[in-house]
XYZ file of C-alpha atoms in Angstrom:
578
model
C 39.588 83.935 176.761
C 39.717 80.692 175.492
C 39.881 77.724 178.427
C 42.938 76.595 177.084
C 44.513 79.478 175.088
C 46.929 80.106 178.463
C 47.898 76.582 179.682
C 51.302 76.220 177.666
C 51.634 79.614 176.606
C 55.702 79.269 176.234
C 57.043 76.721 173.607
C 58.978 73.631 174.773
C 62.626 74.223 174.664
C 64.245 71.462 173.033
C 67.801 71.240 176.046
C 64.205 71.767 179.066
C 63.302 67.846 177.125
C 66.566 65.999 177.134
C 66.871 67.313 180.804
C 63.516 65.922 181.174
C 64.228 62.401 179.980
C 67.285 61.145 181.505
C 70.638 59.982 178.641
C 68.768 61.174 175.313
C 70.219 62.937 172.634
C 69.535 65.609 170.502
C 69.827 66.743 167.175
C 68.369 69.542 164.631
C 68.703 69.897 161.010
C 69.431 72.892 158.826
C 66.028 73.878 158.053
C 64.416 73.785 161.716
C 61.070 73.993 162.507
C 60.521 74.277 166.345
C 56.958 73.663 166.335
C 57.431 70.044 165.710
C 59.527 67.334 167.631
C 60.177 63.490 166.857
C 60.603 60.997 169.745
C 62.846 58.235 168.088
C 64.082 55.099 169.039
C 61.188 54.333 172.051
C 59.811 51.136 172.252
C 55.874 52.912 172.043
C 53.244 51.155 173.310
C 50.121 52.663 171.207
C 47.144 51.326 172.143
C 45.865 51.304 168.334
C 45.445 48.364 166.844
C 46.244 49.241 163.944
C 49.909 49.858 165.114
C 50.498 47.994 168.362
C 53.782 48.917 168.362
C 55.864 52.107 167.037
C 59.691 53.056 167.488
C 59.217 56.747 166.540
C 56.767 59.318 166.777
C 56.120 63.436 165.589
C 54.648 65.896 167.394
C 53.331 69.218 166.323
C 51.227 71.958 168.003
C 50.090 68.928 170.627
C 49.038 66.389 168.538
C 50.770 63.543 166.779
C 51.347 63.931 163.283
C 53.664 61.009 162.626
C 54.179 57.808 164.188
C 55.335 54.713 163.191
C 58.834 51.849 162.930
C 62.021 52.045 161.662
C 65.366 51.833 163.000
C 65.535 55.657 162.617
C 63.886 58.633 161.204
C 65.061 60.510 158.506
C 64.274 64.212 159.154
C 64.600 65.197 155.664
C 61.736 63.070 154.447
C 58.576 65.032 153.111
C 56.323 63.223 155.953
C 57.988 64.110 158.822
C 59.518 67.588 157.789
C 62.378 69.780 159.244
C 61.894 68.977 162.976
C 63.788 68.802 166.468
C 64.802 65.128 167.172
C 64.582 63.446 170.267
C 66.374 60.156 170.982
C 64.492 58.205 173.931
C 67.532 55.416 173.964
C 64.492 52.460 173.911
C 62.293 53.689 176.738
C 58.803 52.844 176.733
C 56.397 55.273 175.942
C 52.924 54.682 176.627
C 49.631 57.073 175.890
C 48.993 59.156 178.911
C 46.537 57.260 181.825
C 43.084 58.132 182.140
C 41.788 57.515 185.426
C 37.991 57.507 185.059
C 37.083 58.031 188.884
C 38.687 60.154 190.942
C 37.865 62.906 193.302
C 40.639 65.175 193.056
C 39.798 67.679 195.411
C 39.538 65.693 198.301
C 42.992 64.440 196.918
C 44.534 68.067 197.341
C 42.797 68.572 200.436
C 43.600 65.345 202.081
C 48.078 66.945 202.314
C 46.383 69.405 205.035
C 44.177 66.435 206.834
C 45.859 63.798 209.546
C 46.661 60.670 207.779
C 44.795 58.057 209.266
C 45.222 55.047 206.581
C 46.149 51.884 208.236
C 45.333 52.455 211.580
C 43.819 49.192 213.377
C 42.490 50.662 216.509
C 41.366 53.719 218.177
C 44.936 53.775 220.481
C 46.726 53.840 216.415
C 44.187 57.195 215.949
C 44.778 58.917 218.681
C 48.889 58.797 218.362
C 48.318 60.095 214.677
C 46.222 62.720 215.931
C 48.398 63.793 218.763
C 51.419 64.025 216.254
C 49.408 65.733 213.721
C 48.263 68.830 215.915
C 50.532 68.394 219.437
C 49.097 71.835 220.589
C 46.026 72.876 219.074
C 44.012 75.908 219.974
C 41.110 75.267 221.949
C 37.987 74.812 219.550
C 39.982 74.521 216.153
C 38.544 71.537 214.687
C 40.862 68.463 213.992
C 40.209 67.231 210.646
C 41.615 63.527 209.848
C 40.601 60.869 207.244
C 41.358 57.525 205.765
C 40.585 54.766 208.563
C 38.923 51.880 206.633
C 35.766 51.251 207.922
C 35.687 48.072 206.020
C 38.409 46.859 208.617
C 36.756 48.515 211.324
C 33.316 46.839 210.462
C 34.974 43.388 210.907
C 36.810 44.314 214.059
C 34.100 46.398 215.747
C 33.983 50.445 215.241
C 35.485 52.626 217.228
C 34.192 54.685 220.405
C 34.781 58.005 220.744
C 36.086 57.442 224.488
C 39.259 57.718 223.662
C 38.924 60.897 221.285
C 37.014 62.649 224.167
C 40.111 61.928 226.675
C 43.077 63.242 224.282
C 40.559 66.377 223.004
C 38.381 67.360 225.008
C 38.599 70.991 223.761
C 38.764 70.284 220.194
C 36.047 69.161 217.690
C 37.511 66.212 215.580
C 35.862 65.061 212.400
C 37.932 62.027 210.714
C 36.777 60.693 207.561
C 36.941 57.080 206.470
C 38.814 55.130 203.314
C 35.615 55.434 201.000
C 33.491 58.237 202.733
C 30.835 56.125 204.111
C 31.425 56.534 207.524
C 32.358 59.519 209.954
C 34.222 59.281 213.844
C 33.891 62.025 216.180
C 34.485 63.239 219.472
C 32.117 64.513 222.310
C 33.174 67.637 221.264
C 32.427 67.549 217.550
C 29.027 65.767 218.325
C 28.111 68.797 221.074
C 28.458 71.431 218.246
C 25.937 69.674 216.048
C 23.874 68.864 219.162
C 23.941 65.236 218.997
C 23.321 63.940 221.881
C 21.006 60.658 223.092
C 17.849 61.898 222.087
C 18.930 62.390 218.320
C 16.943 60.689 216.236
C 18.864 58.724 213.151
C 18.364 60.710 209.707
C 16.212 59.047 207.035
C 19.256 58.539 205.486
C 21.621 57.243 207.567
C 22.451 56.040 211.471
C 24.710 57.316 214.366
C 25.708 54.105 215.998
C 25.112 54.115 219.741
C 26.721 52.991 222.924
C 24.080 50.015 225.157
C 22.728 53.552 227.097
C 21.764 54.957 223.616
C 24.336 57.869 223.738
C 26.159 57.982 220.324
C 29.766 56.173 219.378
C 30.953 58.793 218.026
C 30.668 56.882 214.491
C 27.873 58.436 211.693
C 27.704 55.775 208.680
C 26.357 57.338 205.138
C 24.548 60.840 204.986
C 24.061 60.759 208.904
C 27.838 62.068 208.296
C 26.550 65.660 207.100
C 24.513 66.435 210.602
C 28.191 66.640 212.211
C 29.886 67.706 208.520
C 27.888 70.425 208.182
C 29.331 72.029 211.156
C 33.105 71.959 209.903
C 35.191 74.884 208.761
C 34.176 75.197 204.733
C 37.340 75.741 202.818
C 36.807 79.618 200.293
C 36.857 79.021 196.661
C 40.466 79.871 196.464
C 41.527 76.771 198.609
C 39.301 74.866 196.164
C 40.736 76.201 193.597
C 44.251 75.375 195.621
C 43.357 72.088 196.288
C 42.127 70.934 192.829
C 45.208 72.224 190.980
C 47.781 70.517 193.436
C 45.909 67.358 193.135
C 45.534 67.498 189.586
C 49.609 67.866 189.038
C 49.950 65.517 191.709
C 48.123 63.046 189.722
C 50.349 64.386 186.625
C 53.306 63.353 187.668
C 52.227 60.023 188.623
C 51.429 59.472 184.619
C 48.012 60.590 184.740
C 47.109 62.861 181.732
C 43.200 62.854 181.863
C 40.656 62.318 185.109
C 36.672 61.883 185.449
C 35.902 63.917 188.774
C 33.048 61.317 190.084
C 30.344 64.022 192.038
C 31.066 67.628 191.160
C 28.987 69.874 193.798
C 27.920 73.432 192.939
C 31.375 74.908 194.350
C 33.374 72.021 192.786
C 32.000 73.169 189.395
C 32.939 76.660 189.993
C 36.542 76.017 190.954
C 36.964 74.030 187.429
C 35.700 76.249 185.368
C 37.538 79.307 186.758
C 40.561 77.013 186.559
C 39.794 76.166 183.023
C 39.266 79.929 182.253
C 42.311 80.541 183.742
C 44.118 78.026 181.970
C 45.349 76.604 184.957
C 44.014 72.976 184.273
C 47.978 71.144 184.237
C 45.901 67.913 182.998
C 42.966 67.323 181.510
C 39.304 67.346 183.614
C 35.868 65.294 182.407
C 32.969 66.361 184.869
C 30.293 64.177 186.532
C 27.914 66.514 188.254
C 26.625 65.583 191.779
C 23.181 63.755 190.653
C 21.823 63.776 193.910
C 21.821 67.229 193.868
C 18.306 68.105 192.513
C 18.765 72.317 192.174
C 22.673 71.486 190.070
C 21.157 69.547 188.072
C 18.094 71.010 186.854
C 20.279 73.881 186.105
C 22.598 72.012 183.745
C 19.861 70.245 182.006
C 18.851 73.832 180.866
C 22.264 74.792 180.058
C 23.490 71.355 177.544
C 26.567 69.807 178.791
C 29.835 71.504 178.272
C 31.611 70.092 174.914
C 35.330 71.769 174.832
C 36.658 71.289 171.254
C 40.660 71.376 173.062
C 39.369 68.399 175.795
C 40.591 70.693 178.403
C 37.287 70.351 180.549
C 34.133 68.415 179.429
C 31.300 68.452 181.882
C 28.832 65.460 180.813
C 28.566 63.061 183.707
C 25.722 62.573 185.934
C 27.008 61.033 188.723
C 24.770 59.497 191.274
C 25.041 57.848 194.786
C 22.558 55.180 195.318
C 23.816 52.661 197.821
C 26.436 52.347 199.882
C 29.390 50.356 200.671
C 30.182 46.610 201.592
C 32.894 47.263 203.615
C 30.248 49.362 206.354
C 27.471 47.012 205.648
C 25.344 50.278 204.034
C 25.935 48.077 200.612
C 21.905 47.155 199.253
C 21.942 43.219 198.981
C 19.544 40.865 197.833
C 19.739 38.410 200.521
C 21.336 39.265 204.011
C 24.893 39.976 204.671
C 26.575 36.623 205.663
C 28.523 38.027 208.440
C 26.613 39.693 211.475
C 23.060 41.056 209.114
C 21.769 42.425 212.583
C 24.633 44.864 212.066
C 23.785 46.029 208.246
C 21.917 49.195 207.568
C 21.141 49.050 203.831
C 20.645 52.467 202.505
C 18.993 54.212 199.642
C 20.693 57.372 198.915
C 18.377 58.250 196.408
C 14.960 57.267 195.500
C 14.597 55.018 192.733
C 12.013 57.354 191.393
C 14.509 59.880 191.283
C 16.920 58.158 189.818
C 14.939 56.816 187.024
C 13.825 60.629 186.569
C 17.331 61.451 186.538
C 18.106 58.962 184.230
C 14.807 59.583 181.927
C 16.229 63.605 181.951
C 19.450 62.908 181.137
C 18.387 60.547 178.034
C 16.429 63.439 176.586
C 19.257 66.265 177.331
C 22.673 63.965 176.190
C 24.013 63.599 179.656
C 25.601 60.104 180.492
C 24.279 58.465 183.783
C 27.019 57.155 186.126
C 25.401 55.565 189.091
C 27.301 54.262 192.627
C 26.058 50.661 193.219
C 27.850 48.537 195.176
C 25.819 45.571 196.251
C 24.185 43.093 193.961
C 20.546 44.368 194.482
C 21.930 48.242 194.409
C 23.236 46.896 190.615
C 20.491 44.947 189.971
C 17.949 47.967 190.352
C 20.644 50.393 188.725
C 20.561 47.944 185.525
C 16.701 47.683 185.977
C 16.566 51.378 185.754
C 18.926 52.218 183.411
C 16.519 49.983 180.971
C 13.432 51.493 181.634
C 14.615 55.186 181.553
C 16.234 54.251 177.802
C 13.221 52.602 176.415
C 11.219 55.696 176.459
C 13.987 57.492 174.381
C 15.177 57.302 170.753
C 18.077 55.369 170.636
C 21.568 56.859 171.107
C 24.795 56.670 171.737
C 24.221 57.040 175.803
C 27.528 55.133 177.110
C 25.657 55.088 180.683
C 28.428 53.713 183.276
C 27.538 51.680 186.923
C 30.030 53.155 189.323
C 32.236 50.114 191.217
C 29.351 47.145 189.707
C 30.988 45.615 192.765
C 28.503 43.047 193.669
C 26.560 41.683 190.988
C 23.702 38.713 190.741
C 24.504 36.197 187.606
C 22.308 37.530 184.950
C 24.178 41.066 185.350
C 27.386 40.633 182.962
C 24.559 39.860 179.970
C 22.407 42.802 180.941
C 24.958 45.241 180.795
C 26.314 44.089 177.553
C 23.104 43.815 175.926
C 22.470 47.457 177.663
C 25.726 49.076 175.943
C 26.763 50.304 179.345
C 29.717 50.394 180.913
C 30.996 48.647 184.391
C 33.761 51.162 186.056
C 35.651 49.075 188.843
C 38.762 50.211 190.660
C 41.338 47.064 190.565
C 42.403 48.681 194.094
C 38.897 48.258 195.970
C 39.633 44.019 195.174
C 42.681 43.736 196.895
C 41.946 46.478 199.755
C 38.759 44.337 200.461
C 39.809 41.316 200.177
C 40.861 40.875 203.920
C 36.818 40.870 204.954
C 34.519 41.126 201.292
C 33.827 36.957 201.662
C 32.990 37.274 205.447
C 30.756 40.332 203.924
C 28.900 37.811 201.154
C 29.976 34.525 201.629
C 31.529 31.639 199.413
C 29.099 31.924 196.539
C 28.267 35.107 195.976
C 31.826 36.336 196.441
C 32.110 34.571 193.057
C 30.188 37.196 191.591
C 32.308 40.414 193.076
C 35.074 42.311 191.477
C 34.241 40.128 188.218
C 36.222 41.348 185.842
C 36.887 38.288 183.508
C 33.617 37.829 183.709
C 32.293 41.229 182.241
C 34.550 41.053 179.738
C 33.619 37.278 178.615
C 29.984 38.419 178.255
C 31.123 41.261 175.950
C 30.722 43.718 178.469
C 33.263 47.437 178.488
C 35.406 47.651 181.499
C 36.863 51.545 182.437
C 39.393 51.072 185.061
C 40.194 53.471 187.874
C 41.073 54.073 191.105
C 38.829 56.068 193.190
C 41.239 58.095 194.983
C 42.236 58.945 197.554
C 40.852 56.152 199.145
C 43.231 53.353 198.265
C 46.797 53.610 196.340
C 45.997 55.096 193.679
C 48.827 55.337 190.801
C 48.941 54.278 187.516
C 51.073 51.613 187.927
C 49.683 50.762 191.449
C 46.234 50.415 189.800
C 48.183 48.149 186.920
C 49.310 45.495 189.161
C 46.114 45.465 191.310
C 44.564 44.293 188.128
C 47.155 42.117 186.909
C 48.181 40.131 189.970
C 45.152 40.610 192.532
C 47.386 41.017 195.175
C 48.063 43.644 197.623
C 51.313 46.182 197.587
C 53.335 43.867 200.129
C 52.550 40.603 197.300
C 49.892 39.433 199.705
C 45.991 38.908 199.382
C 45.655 37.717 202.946
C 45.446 39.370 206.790
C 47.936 36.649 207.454
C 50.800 38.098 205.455
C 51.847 34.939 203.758
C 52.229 35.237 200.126
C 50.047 33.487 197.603
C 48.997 33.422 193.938
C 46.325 36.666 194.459
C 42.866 36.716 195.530
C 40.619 35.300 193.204
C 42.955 35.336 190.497
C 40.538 33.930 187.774
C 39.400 37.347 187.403
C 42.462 39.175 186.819
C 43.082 41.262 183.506
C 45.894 40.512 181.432
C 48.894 43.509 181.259
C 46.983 44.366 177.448
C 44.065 44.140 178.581
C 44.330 46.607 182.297
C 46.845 49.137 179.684
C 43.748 48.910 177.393
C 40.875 49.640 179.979
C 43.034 51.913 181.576
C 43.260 54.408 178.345
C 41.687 52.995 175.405
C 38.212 52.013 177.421
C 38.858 55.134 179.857
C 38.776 57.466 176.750
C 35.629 56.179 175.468
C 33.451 56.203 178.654
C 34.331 59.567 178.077
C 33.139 60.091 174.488
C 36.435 60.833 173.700
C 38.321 57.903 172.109
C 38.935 59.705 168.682
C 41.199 62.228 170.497
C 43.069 60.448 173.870
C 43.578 56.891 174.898
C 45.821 55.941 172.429
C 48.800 57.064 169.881
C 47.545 57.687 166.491
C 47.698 60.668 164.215
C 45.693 63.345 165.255
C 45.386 62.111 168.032
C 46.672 64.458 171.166
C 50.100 63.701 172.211
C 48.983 63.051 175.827
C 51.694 60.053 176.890
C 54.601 59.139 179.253
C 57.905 57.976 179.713
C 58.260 54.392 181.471
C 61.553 53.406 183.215
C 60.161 49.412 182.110
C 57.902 47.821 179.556
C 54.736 46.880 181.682
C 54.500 43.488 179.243
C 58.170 42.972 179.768
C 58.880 42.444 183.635
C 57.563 40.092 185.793
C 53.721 40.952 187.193
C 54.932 41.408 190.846
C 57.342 44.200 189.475
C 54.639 46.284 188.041
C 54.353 48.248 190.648
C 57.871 49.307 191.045
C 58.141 50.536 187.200
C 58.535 54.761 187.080
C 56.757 57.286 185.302
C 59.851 59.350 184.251
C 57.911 62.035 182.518
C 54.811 63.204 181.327
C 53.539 65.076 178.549
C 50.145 66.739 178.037
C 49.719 68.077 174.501
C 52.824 67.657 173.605
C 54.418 69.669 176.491
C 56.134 67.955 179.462
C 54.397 68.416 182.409
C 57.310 69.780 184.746
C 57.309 73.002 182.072
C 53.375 73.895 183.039
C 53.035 77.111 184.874
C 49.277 78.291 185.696
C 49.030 81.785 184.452
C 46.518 83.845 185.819
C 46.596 86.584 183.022
């Protein structure tokens, strides 16, 4: 069965649209033809600039065929044909988002995980995970996640004192914001047999109390001697969890994701998904790079190329360093704030990457590597130029995962490179509370630069990296835009202020633009998504406000009203497992 032949197997009724888009109209001619609608009288952002702007657009078996201005559209003219008309009554309609890093599953998973974002202490933990399982049976593990252990690395991590006294029955594994760091109880720690004697990993360190007996807190991979341990979901909640994050992510205005560090399982779940036609958006795979035996098998097997864009598995996506926020970051000069506290860490070899990166030159995959701190980027660049040189030329589009921290010569490199810098607009303004104590006055210059990337002629994809910070279109939108936090701040002292670093904030054209256009193309697939344009799939949704129209600080109140993949809306999809 084709991977897409059963994702919209029922045509769109014309009366399930108007419901869908609140006051429009309808009308059909004599001579119908239900296989093709025209959206009229939108204000249509396109994205091509060609034709910044249309008023009216046709749709036919998912992809546009027709798009353009005029005060109306004549249904009787040869271009546009018999059709359904559609009368949006001026609302905006912009080409569906592309968020080009995400990890979806852990977004599904995380609705069945205690919610632990914004907690500021270990007293804040506990009461979420006392109301999150009141009564739990003795040795069912409690399973929380989203404490920021940038916060907590400015404030001093957590000891597992507390944990021990509210569970002492119950294993509990709590994941951080960004997955660098893991807190645990006695109990959680006894299963895996940590105890004093343990020995840090190569990879990794379980901080430790003044006797030497463990905190309770694993930063990096020394996570996965405790992880290891935990109850692993089957591949039908997988399966479960992917789908209801990807329609989560849907309705939010998301059409198309990049899933940043597909394991063996992961890859499983998508393409019996795909198979099953049961992908409500659309899916572009970066395999797990660090995972030597995946990818030696998909080298010998060619990346997967669907001709529909349902699922495209291409990516190579590779964890070298870690994160500023837990000190784990790889900097060229010591952290400014407390260095006897940072553990930089290699997640990978640089040998193996630059094999990886070599491999994936000669087989057509695109390298997408995590680097965080300015010498993490400055080896990934370093790298990235040594492992092209010894192929022929090509069109590689290799991406640098966050390029959060960067030295001065790296917005040149990477344009002269042809890569691509993928920053999250969120990680700015979620850091910005501790990231200077982290590098100080000058080099903070030189972090989440994304004015400057794009003055040196650099490509900017824009994302979010959920689930670890807000994560929504239009969330992500005014992140970029304004630099400021959700509550209009950029400060821990809640006053209000012009954003954080401002001089590197993306114009409303420019975010829209990097958040499809750009997104679509660090995806080899700009020709078919990103923007409106004939032939072009009608992937785009329905704005309650023009982006370019309301004040910045209102950006993130505009609503996504509706969403349509290939020309369907999204609140029609139902998975079929014929």
């Amino acid at each position: 069965m084709n991977m897409k032949s059963t994702l919209f197997k029922s045509a769109s009724l014309l009366g399930a649209l108007c419901l869908a888009i609140s006051g429009c109209s309808q009308t059909k001619p004599a001579n119908n033809d239900a296989e093709t609608t025209v959206y009229f009288n939108a204000n249509i952002i396109t994205q091509n600039p060609d034709m910044p702007r249309a008023d009216y657009m046709a749709v036919s078996q998912g992809k546009i065929t027709a798009i353009g201005l005029g005060d109306d559209v004549d249904i009787t003219e040869p271009l546009l044909g018999a059709a359904n008309r559609l009368d949006m009554n001026g609302a905006t309609v912009t080409p569906g988002f592309i968020d080009s890093h995400v990890h979806v599953r852990e977004l599904g998973l995380d609705a069945v995980k205690a919610d632990l974002v914004g907690v500021k202490n270990v007293e804040d933990i506990v009461a979420r995970l006392k109301a999150y399982a009141p009564n739990p049976t003795p040795g069912q593990w409690i399973i929380g996640q989203g404490w920021d252990e940038g916060y907590f690395g400015s404030v001093g991590y957590p000891d597992r004192a507390a944990l021990d006294a509210a569970f002492p029955d119950n294993p509990v594994g709590l994941e951080s914001l960004h997955g660098f760091a893991g807190f645990y109880n006695g109990a959680a720690l006894a299963v895996a047999g940590i105890d004093v004697n343990s020995p840090d990993p190569e990879v990794g360190t379980i901080l430790r109390r003044e006797n030497g007996e463990p905190t309770g807190v694993m930063l990096t991979l020394a996570q996965g001697l405790v992880n290891q341990h935990k109850p692993k979901r089957t591949q039908a909640q997988l399966e479960e969890a992917i789908k209801a994050g990807l329609l989560k992510m849907g309705r939010a205005g998301v059409t198309s994701v990049h899933e940043a560090g597909m394991a063996a399982d992961d890859v499983d779940a998508f393409l019996t998904l795909a198979e099953r036609g049961e992908l409500p958006i659309r899916v572009y795979g970066m395999l797990d790079g660090n995972n030597e035996t995946l990818m030696q098998d998909w080298f010998a097997r060619g990346a997967l190329d669907d001709p529909d864009d349902w699922l495209d598995i291409r990516g190579v996506k590779v964890f070298y360093d870690g994160s500023l926020g837990s000190r784990t970051a790889l900097m060229a000069a010591p952290y400014s704030d407390h260095p006897e506290r940072a553990n930089p860490t290699e997640r990978i070899t640089p040998d193996a990457v630059l094999s990886l990166g070599e491999q994936s030159a000669e087989h057509k995959f695109q390298m997408a590597v995590h680097a965080i701190g300015d010498e993490g980027n400055n080896r990934t660049l370093g790298l990235y130029e040594r492992a092209l040189s010894t192929q022929p030329a090509h069109d590689h589009r290799w991406r640098i995962e966050h390029a959060q921290v960067v030295l001065p010569d790296f917005y040149d490199r990477l344009a002269a490179l042809g890569g691509i810098a993928s920053v999250q607009s969120s990680h700015a303004v979620g850091d910005s509370g501790w990231a200077e104590d982290r590098v100080g006055p000058d080099r903070i210059k030189h972090a989440y630069a994304w004015r400057r990337i794009l003055d040196a002629g650099g490509r900017l994809a824009l994302n979010s990296d959920l689930p670890g910070e807000p994560w929504e279109p239009m969330e992500t939108l005014y992140f970029a835009v304004t630099r400021k936090r959700l509550d209009g701040t950029s400060a821990d002292d809640g006053t209000a202020d012009d954003g954080w670093y401002v001089d590197q904030a993306l114009s409303v054209n420019e975010a829209m633009h990097a958040m499809t256009v750009e997104n679509a193309y660090a995806a080899y697939q700009e020709d078919a998504l990103g923007s409106l344009a004939i032939g072009n799939w009608a992937d785009f949704v329905v704005l309650s406000d023009d982006p370019a129209a309301v004040a910045p600080d209102a950006i993130k109140d505009i609503d996504v009203t509706q969403t349509f993949v290939a020309g369907k809306p999204l609140n029609e999809f139902k998975a079929s497992k014929e």
